[in-house]
Coordinates of C-alpha atoms and ligand atoms in Angstrom, one line a residue:
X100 CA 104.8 33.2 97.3
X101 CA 106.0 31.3 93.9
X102 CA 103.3 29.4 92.2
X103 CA 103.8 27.2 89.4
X104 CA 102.2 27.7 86.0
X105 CA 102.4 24.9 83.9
X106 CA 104.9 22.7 84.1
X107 CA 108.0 25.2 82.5
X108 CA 106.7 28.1 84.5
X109 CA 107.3 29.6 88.0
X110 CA 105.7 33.3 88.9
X111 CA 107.2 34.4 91.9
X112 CA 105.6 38.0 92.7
X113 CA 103.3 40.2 91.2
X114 CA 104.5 43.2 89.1
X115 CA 101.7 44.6 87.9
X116 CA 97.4 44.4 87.5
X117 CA 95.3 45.1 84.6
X118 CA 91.7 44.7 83.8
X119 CA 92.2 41.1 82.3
X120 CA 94.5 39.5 85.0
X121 CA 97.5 40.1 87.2
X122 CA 101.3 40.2 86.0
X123 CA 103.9 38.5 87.7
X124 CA 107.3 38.4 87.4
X125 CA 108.3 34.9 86.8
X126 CA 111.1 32.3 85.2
X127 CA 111.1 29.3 82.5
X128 CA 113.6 27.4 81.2
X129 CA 115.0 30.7 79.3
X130 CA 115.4 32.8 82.5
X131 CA 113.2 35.6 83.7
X132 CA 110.3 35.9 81.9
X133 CA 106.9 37.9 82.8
X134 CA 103.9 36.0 83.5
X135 CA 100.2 37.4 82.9
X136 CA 97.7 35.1 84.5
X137 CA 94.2 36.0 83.4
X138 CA 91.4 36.4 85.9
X139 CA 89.4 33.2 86.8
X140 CA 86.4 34.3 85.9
X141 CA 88.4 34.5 82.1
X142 CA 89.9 31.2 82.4
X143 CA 87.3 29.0 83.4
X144 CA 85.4 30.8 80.3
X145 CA 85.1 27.5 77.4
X146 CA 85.3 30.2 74.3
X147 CA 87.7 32.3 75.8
X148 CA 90.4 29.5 76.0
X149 CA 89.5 28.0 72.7
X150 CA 90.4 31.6 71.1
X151 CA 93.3 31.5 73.4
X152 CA 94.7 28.3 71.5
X153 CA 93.4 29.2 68.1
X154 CA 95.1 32.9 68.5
X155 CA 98.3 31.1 69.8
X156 CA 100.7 31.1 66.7
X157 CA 99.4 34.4 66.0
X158 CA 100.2 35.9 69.4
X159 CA 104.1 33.8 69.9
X160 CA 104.7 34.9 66.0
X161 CA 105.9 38.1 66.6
X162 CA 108.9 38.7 67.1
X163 CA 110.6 42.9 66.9
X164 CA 111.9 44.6 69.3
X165 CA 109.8 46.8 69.5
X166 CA 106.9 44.5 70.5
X167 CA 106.6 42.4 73.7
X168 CA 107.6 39.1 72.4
X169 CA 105.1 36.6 73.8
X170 CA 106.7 33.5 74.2
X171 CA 104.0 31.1 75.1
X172 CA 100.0 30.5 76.2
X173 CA 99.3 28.6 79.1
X174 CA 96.2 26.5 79.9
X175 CA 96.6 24.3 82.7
X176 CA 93.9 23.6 85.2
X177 CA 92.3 26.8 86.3
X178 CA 95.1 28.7 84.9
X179 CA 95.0 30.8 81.6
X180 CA 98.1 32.7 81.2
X181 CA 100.6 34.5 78.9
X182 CA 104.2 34.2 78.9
X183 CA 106.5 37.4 77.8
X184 CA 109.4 38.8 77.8
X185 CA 110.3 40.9 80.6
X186 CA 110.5 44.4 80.4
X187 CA 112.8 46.2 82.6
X188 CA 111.2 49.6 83.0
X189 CA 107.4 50.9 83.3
X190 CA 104.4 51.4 81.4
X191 CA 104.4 55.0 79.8
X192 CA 101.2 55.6 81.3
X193 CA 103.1 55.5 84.5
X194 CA 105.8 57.9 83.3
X195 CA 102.9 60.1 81.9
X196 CA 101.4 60.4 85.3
X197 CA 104.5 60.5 87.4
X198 CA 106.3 63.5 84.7
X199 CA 104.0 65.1 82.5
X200 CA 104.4 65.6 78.3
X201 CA 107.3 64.8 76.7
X202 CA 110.0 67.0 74.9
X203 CA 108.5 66.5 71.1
X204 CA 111.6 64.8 70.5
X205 CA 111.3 61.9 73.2
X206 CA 107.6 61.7 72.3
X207 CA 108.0 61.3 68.5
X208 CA 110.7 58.9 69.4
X209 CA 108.3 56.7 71.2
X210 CA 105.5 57.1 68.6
X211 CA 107.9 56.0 66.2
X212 CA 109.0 52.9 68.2
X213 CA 105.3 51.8 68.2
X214 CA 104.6 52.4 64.9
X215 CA 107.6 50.0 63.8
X216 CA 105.7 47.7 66.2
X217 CA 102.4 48.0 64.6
X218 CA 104.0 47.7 61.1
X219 CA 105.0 44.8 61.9
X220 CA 101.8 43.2 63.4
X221 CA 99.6 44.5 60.8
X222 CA 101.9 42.9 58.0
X223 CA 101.1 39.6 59.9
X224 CA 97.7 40.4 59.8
X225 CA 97.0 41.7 63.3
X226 CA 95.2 44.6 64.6
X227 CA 96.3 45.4 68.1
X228 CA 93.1 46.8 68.9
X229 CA 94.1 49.0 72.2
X230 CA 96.9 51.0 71.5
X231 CA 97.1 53.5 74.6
X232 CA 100.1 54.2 76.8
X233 CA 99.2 51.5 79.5
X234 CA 100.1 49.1 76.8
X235 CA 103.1 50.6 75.8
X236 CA 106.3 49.6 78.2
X237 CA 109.3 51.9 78.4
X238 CA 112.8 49.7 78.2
X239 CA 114.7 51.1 80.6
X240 CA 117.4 48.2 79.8
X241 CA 118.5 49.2 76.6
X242 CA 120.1 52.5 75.6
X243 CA 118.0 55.5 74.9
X244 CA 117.0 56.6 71.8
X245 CA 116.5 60.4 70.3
X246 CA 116.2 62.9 73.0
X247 CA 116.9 60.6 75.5
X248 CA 113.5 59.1 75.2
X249 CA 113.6 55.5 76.5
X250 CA 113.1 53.0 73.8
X251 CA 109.5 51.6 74.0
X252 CA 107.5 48.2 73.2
X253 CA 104.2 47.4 72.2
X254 CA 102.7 44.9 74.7
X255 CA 99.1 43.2 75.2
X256 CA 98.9 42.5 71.3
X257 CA 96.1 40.2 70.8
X258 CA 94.7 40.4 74.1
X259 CA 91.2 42.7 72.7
X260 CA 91.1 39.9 70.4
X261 CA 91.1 37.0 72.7
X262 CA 88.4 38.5 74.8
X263 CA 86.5 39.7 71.8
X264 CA 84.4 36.6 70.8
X265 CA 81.0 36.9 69.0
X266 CA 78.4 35.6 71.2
X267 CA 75.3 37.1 69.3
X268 CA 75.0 38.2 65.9
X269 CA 73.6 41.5 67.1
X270 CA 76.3 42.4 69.2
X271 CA 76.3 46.1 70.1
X272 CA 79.1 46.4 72.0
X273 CA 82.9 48.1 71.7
X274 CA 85.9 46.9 72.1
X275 CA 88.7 49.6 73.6
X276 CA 89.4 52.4 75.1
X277 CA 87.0 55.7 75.3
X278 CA 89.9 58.5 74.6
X279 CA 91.7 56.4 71.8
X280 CA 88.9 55.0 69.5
X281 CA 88.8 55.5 66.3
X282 CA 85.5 56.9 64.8
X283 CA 84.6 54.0 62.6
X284 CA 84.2 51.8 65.8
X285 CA 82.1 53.3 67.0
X286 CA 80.3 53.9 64.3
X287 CA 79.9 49.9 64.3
X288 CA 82.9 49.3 61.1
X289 CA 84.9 46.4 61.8
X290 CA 88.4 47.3 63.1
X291 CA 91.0 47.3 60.5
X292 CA 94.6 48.1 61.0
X293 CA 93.9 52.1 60.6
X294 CA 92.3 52.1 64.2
X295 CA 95.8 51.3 65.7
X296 CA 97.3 54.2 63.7
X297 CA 94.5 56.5 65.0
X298 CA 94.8 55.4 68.5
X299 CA 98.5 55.9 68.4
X300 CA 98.5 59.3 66.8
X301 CA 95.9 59.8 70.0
X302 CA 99.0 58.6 72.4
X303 CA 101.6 60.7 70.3
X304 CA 99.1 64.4 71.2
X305 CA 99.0 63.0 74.8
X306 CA 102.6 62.8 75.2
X307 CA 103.0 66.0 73.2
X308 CA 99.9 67.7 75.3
X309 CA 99.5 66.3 78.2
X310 CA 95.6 65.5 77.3
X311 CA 93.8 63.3 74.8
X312 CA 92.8 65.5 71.5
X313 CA 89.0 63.9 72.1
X314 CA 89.0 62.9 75.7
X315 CA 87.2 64.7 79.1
X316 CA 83.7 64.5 80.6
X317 CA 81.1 61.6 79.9
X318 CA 81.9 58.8 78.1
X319 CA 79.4 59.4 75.6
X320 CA 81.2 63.0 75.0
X321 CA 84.3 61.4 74.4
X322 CA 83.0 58.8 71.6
X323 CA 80.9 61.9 70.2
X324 CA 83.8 64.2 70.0
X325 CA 86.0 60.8 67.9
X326 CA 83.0 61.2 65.5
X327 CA 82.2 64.5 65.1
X328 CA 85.5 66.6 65.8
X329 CA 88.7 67.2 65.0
X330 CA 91.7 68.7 66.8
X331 CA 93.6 72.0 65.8
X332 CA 96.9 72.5 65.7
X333 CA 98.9 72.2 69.0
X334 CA 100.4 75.6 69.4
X335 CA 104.4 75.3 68.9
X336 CA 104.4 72.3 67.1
X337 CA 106.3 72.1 63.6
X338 CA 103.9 72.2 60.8
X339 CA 105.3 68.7 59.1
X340 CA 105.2 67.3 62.5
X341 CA 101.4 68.1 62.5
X342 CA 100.3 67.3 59.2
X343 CA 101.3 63.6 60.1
X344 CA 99.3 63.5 63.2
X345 CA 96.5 65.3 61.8
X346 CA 96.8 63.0 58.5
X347 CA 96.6 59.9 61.5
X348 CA 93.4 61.5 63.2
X349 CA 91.3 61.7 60.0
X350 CA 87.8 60.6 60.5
X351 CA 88.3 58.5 56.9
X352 CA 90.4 55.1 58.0
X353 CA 91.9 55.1 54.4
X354 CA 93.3 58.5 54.8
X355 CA 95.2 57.6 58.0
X356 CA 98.8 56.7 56.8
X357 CA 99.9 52.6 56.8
X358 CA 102.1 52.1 60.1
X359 CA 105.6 52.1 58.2
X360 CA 104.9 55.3 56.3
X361 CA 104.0 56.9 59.9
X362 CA 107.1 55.4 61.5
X363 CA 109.2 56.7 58.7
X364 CA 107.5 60.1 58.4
X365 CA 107.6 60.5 62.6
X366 CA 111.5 59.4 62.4
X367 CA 112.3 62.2 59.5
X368 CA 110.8 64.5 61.7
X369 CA 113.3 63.9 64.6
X370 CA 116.8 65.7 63.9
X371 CA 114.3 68.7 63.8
X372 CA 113.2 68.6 67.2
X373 CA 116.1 68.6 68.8
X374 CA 116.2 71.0 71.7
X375 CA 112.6 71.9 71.4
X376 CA 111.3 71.9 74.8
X377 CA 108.2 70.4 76.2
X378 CA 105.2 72.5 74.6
X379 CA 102.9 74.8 76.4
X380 CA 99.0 73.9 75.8
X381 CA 96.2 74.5 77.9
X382 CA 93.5 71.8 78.7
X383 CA 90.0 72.2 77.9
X384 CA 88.8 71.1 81.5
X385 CA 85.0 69.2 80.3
X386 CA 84.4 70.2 84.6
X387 CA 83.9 73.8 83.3
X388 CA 81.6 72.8 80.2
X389 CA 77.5 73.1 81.1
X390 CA 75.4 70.2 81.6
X391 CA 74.7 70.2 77.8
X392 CA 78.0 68.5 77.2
X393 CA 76.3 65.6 79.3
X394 CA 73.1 65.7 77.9
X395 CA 73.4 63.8 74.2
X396 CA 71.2 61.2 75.7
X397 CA 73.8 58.7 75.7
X398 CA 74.6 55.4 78.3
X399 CA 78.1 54.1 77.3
X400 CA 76.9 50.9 79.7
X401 CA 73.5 50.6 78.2
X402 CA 70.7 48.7 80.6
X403 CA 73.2 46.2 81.7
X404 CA 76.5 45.5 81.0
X405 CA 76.2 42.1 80.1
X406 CA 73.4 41.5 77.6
X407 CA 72.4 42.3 74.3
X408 CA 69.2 43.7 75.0
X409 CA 68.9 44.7 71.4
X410 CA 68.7 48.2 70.8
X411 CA 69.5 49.9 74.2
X412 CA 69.0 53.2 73.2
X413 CA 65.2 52.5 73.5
X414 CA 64.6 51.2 77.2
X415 CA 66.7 50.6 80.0
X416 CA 67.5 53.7 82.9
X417 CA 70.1 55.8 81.2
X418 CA 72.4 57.2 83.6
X419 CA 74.8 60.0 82.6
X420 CA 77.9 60.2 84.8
X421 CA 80.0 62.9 84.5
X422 CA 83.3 61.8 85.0
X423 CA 87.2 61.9 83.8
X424 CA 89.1 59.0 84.3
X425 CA 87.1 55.9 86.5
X426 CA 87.9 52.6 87.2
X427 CA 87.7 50.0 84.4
X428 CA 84.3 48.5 83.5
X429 CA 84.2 44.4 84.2
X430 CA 84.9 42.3 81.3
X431 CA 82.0 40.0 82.8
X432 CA 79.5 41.2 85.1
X433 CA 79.9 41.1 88.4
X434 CA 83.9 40.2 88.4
X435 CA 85.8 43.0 89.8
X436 CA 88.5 44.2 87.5
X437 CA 92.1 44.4 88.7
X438 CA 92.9 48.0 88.3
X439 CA 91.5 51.3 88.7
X440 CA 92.7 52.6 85.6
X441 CA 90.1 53.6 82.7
X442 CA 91.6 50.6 80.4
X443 CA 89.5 48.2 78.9
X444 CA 85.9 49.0 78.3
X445 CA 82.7 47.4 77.7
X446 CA 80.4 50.3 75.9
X447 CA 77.4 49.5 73.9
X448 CA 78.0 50.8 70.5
X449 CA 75.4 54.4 69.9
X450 CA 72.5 53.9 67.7
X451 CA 71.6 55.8 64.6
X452 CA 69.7 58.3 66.7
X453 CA 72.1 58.6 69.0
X454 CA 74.7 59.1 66.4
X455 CA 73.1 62.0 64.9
X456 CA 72.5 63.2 68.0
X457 CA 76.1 63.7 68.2
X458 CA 76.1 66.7 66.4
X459 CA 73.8 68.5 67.9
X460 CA 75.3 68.0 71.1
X461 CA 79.0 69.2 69.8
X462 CA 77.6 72.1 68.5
X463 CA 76.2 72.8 72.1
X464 CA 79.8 71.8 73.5
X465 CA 80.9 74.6 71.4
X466 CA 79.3 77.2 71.9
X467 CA 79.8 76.7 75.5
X468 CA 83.8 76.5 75.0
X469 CA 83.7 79.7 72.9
X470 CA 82.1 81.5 75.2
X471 CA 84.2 80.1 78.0
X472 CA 87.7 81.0 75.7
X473 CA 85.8 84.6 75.4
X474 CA 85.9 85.1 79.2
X475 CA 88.9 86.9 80.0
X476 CA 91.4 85.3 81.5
X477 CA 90.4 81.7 80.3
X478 CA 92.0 79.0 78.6
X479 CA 91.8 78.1 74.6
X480 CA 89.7 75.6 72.9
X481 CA 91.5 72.8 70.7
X482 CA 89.0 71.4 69.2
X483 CA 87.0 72.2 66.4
X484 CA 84.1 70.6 64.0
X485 CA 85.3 67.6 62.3
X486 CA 84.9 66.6 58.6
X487 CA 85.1 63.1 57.0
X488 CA 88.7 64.0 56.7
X489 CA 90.9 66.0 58.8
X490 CA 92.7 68.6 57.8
X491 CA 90.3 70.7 55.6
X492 CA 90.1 73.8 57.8
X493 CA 87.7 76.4 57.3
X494 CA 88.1 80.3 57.7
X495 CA 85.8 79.8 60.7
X496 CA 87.9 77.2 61.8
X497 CA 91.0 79.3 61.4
X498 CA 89.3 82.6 62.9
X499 CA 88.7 80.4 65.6
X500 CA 92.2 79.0 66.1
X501 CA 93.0 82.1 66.0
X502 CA 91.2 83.3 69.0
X503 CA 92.2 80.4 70.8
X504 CA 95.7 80.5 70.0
X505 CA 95.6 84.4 71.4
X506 CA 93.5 83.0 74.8
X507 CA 96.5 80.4 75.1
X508 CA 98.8 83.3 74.9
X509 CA 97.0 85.5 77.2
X510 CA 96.9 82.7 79.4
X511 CA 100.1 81.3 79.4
X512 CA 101.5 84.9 80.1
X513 CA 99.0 85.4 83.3
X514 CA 100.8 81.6 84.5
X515 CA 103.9 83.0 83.2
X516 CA 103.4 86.1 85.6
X517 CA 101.8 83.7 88.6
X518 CA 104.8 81.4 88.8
X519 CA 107.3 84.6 88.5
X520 CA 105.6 86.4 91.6
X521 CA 105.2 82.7 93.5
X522 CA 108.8 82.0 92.4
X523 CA 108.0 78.8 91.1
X524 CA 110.2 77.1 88.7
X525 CA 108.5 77.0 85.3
X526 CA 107.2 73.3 85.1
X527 CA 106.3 71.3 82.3
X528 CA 103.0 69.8 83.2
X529 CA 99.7 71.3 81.4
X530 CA 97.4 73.1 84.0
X531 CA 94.4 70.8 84.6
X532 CA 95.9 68.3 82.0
X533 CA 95.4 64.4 82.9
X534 CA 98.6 64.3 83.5
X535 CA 97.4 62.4 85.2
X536 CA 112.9 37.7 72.4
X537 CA 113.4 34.8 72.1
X538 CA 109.9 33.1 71.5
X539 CA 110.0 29.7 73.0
X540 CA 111.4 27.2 70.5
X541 CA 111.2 23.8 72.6
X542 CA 107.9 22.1 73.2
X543 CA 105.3 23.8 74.9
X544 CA 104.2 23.3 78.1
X545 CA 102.6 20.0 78.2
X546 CA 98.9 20.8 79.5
X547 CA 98.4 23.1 76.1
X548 CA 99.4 21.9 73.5
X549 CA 96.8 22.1 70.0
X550 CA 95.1 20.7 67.3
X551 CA 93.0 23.4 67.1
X552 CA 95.5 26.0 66.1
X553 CA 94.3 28.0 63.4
X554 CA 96.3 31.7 63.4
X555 CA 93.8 34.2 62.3
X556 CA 96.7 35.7 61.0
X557 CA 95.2 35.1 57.4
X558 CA 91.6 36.4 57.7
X559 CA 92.1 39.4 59.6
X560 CA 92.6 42.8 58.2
X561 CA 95.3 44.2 57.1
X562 CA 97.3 47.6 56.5
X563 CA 96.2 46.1 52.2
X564 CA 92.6 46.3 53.8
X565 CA 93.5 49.8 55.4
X566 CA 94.0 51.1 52.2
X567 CA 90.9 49.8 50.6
X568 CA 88.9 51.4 53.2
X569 CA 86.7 49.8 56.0
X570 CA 83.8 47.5 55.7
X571 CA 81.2 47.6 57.6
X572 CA 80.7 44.0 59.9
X573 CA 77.8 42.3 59.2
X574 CA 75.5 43.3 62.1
X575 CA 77.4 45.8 64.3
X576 CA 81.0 45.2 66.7
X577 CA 81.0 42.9 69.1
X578 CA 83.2 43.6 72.2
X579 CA 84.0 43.0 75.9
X580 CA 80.5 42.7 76.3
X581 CA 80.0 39.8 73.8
X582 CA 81.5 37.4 76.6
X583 CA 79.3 38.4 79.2
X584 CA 77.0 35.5 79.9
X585 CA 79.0 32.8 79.5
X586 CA 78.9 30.5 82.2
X587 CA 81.7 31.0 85.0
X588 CA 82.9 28.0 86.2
X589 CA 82.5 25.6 82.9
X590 CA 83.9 22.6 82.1
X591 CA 87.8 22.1 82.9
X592 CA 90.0 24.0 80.3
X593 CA 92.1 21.2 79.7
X594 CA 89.0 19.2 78.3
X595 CA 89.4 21.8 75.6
X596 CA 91.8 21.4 74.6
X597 CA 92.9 17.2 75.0
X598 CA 95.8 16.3 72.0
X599 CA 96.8 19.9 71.2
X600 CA 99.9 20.8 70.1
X601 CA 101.4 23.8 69.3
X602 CA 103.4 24.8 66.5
X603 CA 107.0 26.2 66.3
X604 CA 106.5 30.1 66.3
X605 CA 107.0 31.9 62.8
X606 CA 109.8 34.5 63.3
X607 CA 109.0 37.7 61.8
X608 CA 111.5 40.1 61.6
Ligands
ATP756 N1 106.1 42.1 79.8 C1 106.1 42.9 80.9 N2 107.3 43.1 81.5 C2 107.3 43.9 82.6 N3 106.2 44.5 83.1 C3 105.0 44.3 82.5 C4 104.9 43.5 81.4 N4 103.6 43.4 81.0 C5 102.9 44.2 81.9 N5 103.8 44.7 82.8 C6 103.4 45.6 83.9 O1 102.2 45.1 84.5 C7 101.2 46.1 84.6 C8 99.9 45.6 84.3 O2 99.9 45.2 82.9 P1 98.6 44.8 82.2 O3 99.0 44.6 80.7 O4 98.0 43.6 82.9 O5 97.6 46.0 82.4 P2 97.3 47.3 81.6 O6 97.9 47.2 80.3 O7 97.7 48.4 82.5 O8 95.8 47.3 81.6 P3 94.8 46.4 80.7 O9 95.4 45.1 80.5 O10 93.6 46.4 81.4 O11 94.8 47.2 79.4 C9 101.7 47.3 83.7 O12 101.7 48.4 84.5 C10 103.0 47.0 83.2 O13 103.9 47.9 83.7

């Protein structure tokens, strides 16, 4: 049934749900245009819409096509929503699920797309924040690019942001998603434009592997392994190819490269590619690993997922959940998020103790994967010990790729030999893997309009700052969880925001 959104807006059916809100594919005065209405619970929330209209020249500023232009922000009545442009295609988490990894080419293709997007969102000052492949749309509209990779967009930009509003000074919460954080979030560093690069050199292995380099088994595994780890080579992989995903996964934000060097270095690499076919890699399945992995004494939801109890890590009921992929955690407590996928999370930040703890617990993890990759017949381990920065491999390290690399082999000829005697045709899918704009130039709609607008554009980080190196926050992150408290069901938005008026949108590109 159509419902109208504002006064310029129609949304006529639902296309899509996410943690934040429901998508709907809807038309303006331009033509078609996708609609993302943000839950209630986030609408009638007073701070939450004030960022909204602050964040709004940021947000319909840019302008590439290889972002998700977002045309306008809506506040009218109960309604909080987000205008784009419509994307004819899916989300490449979709594709992911639905097909498997990517010939190298097609995925390097993709990355490269992104990282043109990023480039140009960090040189306006914005940090996307949540770079995973939910948030990256495939355009099935326009002509393929490089291995006949659809060309893809970078969509949801500034939408961690809006959420992500300061309600205590001691917030210990973190913004994001589990498998593609970068280490200094959670070691409590405020998130600079390097944490986009390493979550999308995190997307770039998935595609590649099939798997997350860091990803499997508790939550508090997963930020461990960001902190402590890092990845070895994937097996069949050109060498340059690796160094600039590697160089993107170093622990040290400042080593990562700056989002145009990655997209030029990831679009060198692609007349190399050509013909490669879709690479071979075994998972490490966490379901195998012993209950040490699940041990490191870690809550990702702390006592609550709503308050700032101060340091968690001290009282509350842990509970330690073993789990791969599970639903999305609420934004607010209570409200029931919109999709089942792991997306958005509210996690409290880990403690100093906890932190340290991390390495005790990764040296348990593996030992128990190198005894599991010594078992004949098993699969390889990719991981191995991290250092501050990646790359600096060790003989161990290398005696231990090694073995791995001849597990793989041992392995993928026993599946070789399985699929020849079942007289299967040799798929692509990893075994066990988790496969699993024109911005609006007339007025703006009438109910949300701003005096208030204030692009954070200028005071937030940028790829400059990503050289310089993090600093750390005052105090520690603040996240999801910092909304969680706020009354539902304040004051009318529009009161917010009486006399706004919003500026003409800054073209970027
Ligand atoms: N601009 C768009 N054009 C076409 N489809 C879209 C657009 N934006 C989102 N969608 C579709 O709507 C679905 C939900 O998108 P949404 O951004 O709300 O959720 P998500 O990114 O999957 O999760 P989350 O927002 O929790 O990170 C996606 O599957 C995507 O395919």
């Amino acid at each position: 049934m159509a419902r109208k959104i504002g006064s310029r807006y129609t949304a006529h059916q639902v296309i899509g749900r996410g943690s934040a809100g429901t998508v709907w594919l809807g038309e303006g005065p331009e033509g078609p245009v996708a609609i993302k209405l943000l839950r209630e619970d986030l609408a009638s929330d007073q701070v939450l819409v004030g960022r909204f209209v602050q964040e709004r020249t940021a947000l319909t500023s840019l302008d590439h096509p290889r972002v998700v232009g977002v045309h306008d922000l809506v506040v009218d009545g109960d309604d909080l929503a987000l205008v784009m442009e419509l994307v004819h295609g899916t989300d490449l988490r979709s594709r992911l699920d639905r097909e498997g990894p990517l010939i190298p080419q097609a995925a390097v293709s993709i990355a490269a797309d992104v990282a043109e997007g990023l480039a140009v969102a960090h040189a306006a000052g914005i940090v996307h924040r949540d770079v995973k492949p939910e948030n990256i749309l495939l355009d099935q509209a326009s002509s393929p690019g490089p291995g006949g990779a659809p060309r893809a967009k970078l969509s949801d930009f500034g939408i961690a942001r809006l959420v992500d509003a300061p309600r205590r000074t001691r917030a210990t919460r973190i913004i994001g998603t589990p498998d593609y954080l970068a280490p200094e979030v959670i070691e409590g560093l405020e998130p600079r434009a390097a944490v986009d690069i390493y979550a999308l050199a995190t997307v770039l292995y998935e595609l590649l592997a099939g798997f997350t380099p860091f990803g499997g088994g508790h939550t508090g595994a997963v930020l461990r392994r960001h902190v402590t780890e890092s990845v070895a080579p994937l097996p069949g992989l050109p060498e340059d190819l690796w160094k600039v995903i590697a160089q993107c996964l170093a622990k040290a934000p400042a080593s990562r490269l700056r989002a145009t060097e990655l997209a030029a270095r990831l679009r060198e690499q692609l007349p190399s590619l050509a013909g490669q076919p879709v690479l071979r890699v075994s998972h490490p399945d966490a379901s195998t690993l012993p209950a040490a992995e699940y041990d490191d004494g870690y809550d990702p939801h702390g006592p609550d997922d709503g308050e700032d109890h101060g340091d968690p890590g001290r009282g509350g009921t842990r509970q330690r959940v073993a789990r791969r992929r599970g639903p999305a955690v609420p934004l607010v407590p209570g409200a029931q998020p919109d999709s089942s996928r792991d997306t958005h999370t509210s996690l409290r930040r880990p403690n100093r103790e906890e932190l340290a703890a991390f390495a005790e617990a990764s040296r348990q993890e593996r030992a128990a994967r190198e005894a599991a990759a010594a078992r004949p017949g098993s699969g390889s381990t990719h991981r191995r010990p991290g250092s501050r920065r990646s790359g600096a491999g060790s003989s161990v390290r290398r005696r231990r790729l090694l073995v791995g690399v001849v597990a793989l082999l041992v392995a993928a000829g026993a599946l070789g030999a399985y699929k020849a005697f079942a007289g299967e045709n040799g798929g692509a899918g990893a075994p066990g893997g988790d496969s699993s704009n024109s911005p609006s130039t007339g007025p703006t709609d009438g109910s949300t309009d701003s005096s208030t607008d204030s692009p954070s554009a200028g005071t937030d980080p940028t790829s400059t700052a990503q050289a310089a190196g993090p600093e750390r926050a005052p105090g520690t992150v603040s996240g999801w969880g910092a909304l969680t408290g706020i009354p539902v069901g304040g004051p009318p938005v529009a009161a917010a925001l009486s006399g706004s008026r919003m500026p003409p949108p800054v073209r970027t590109a």
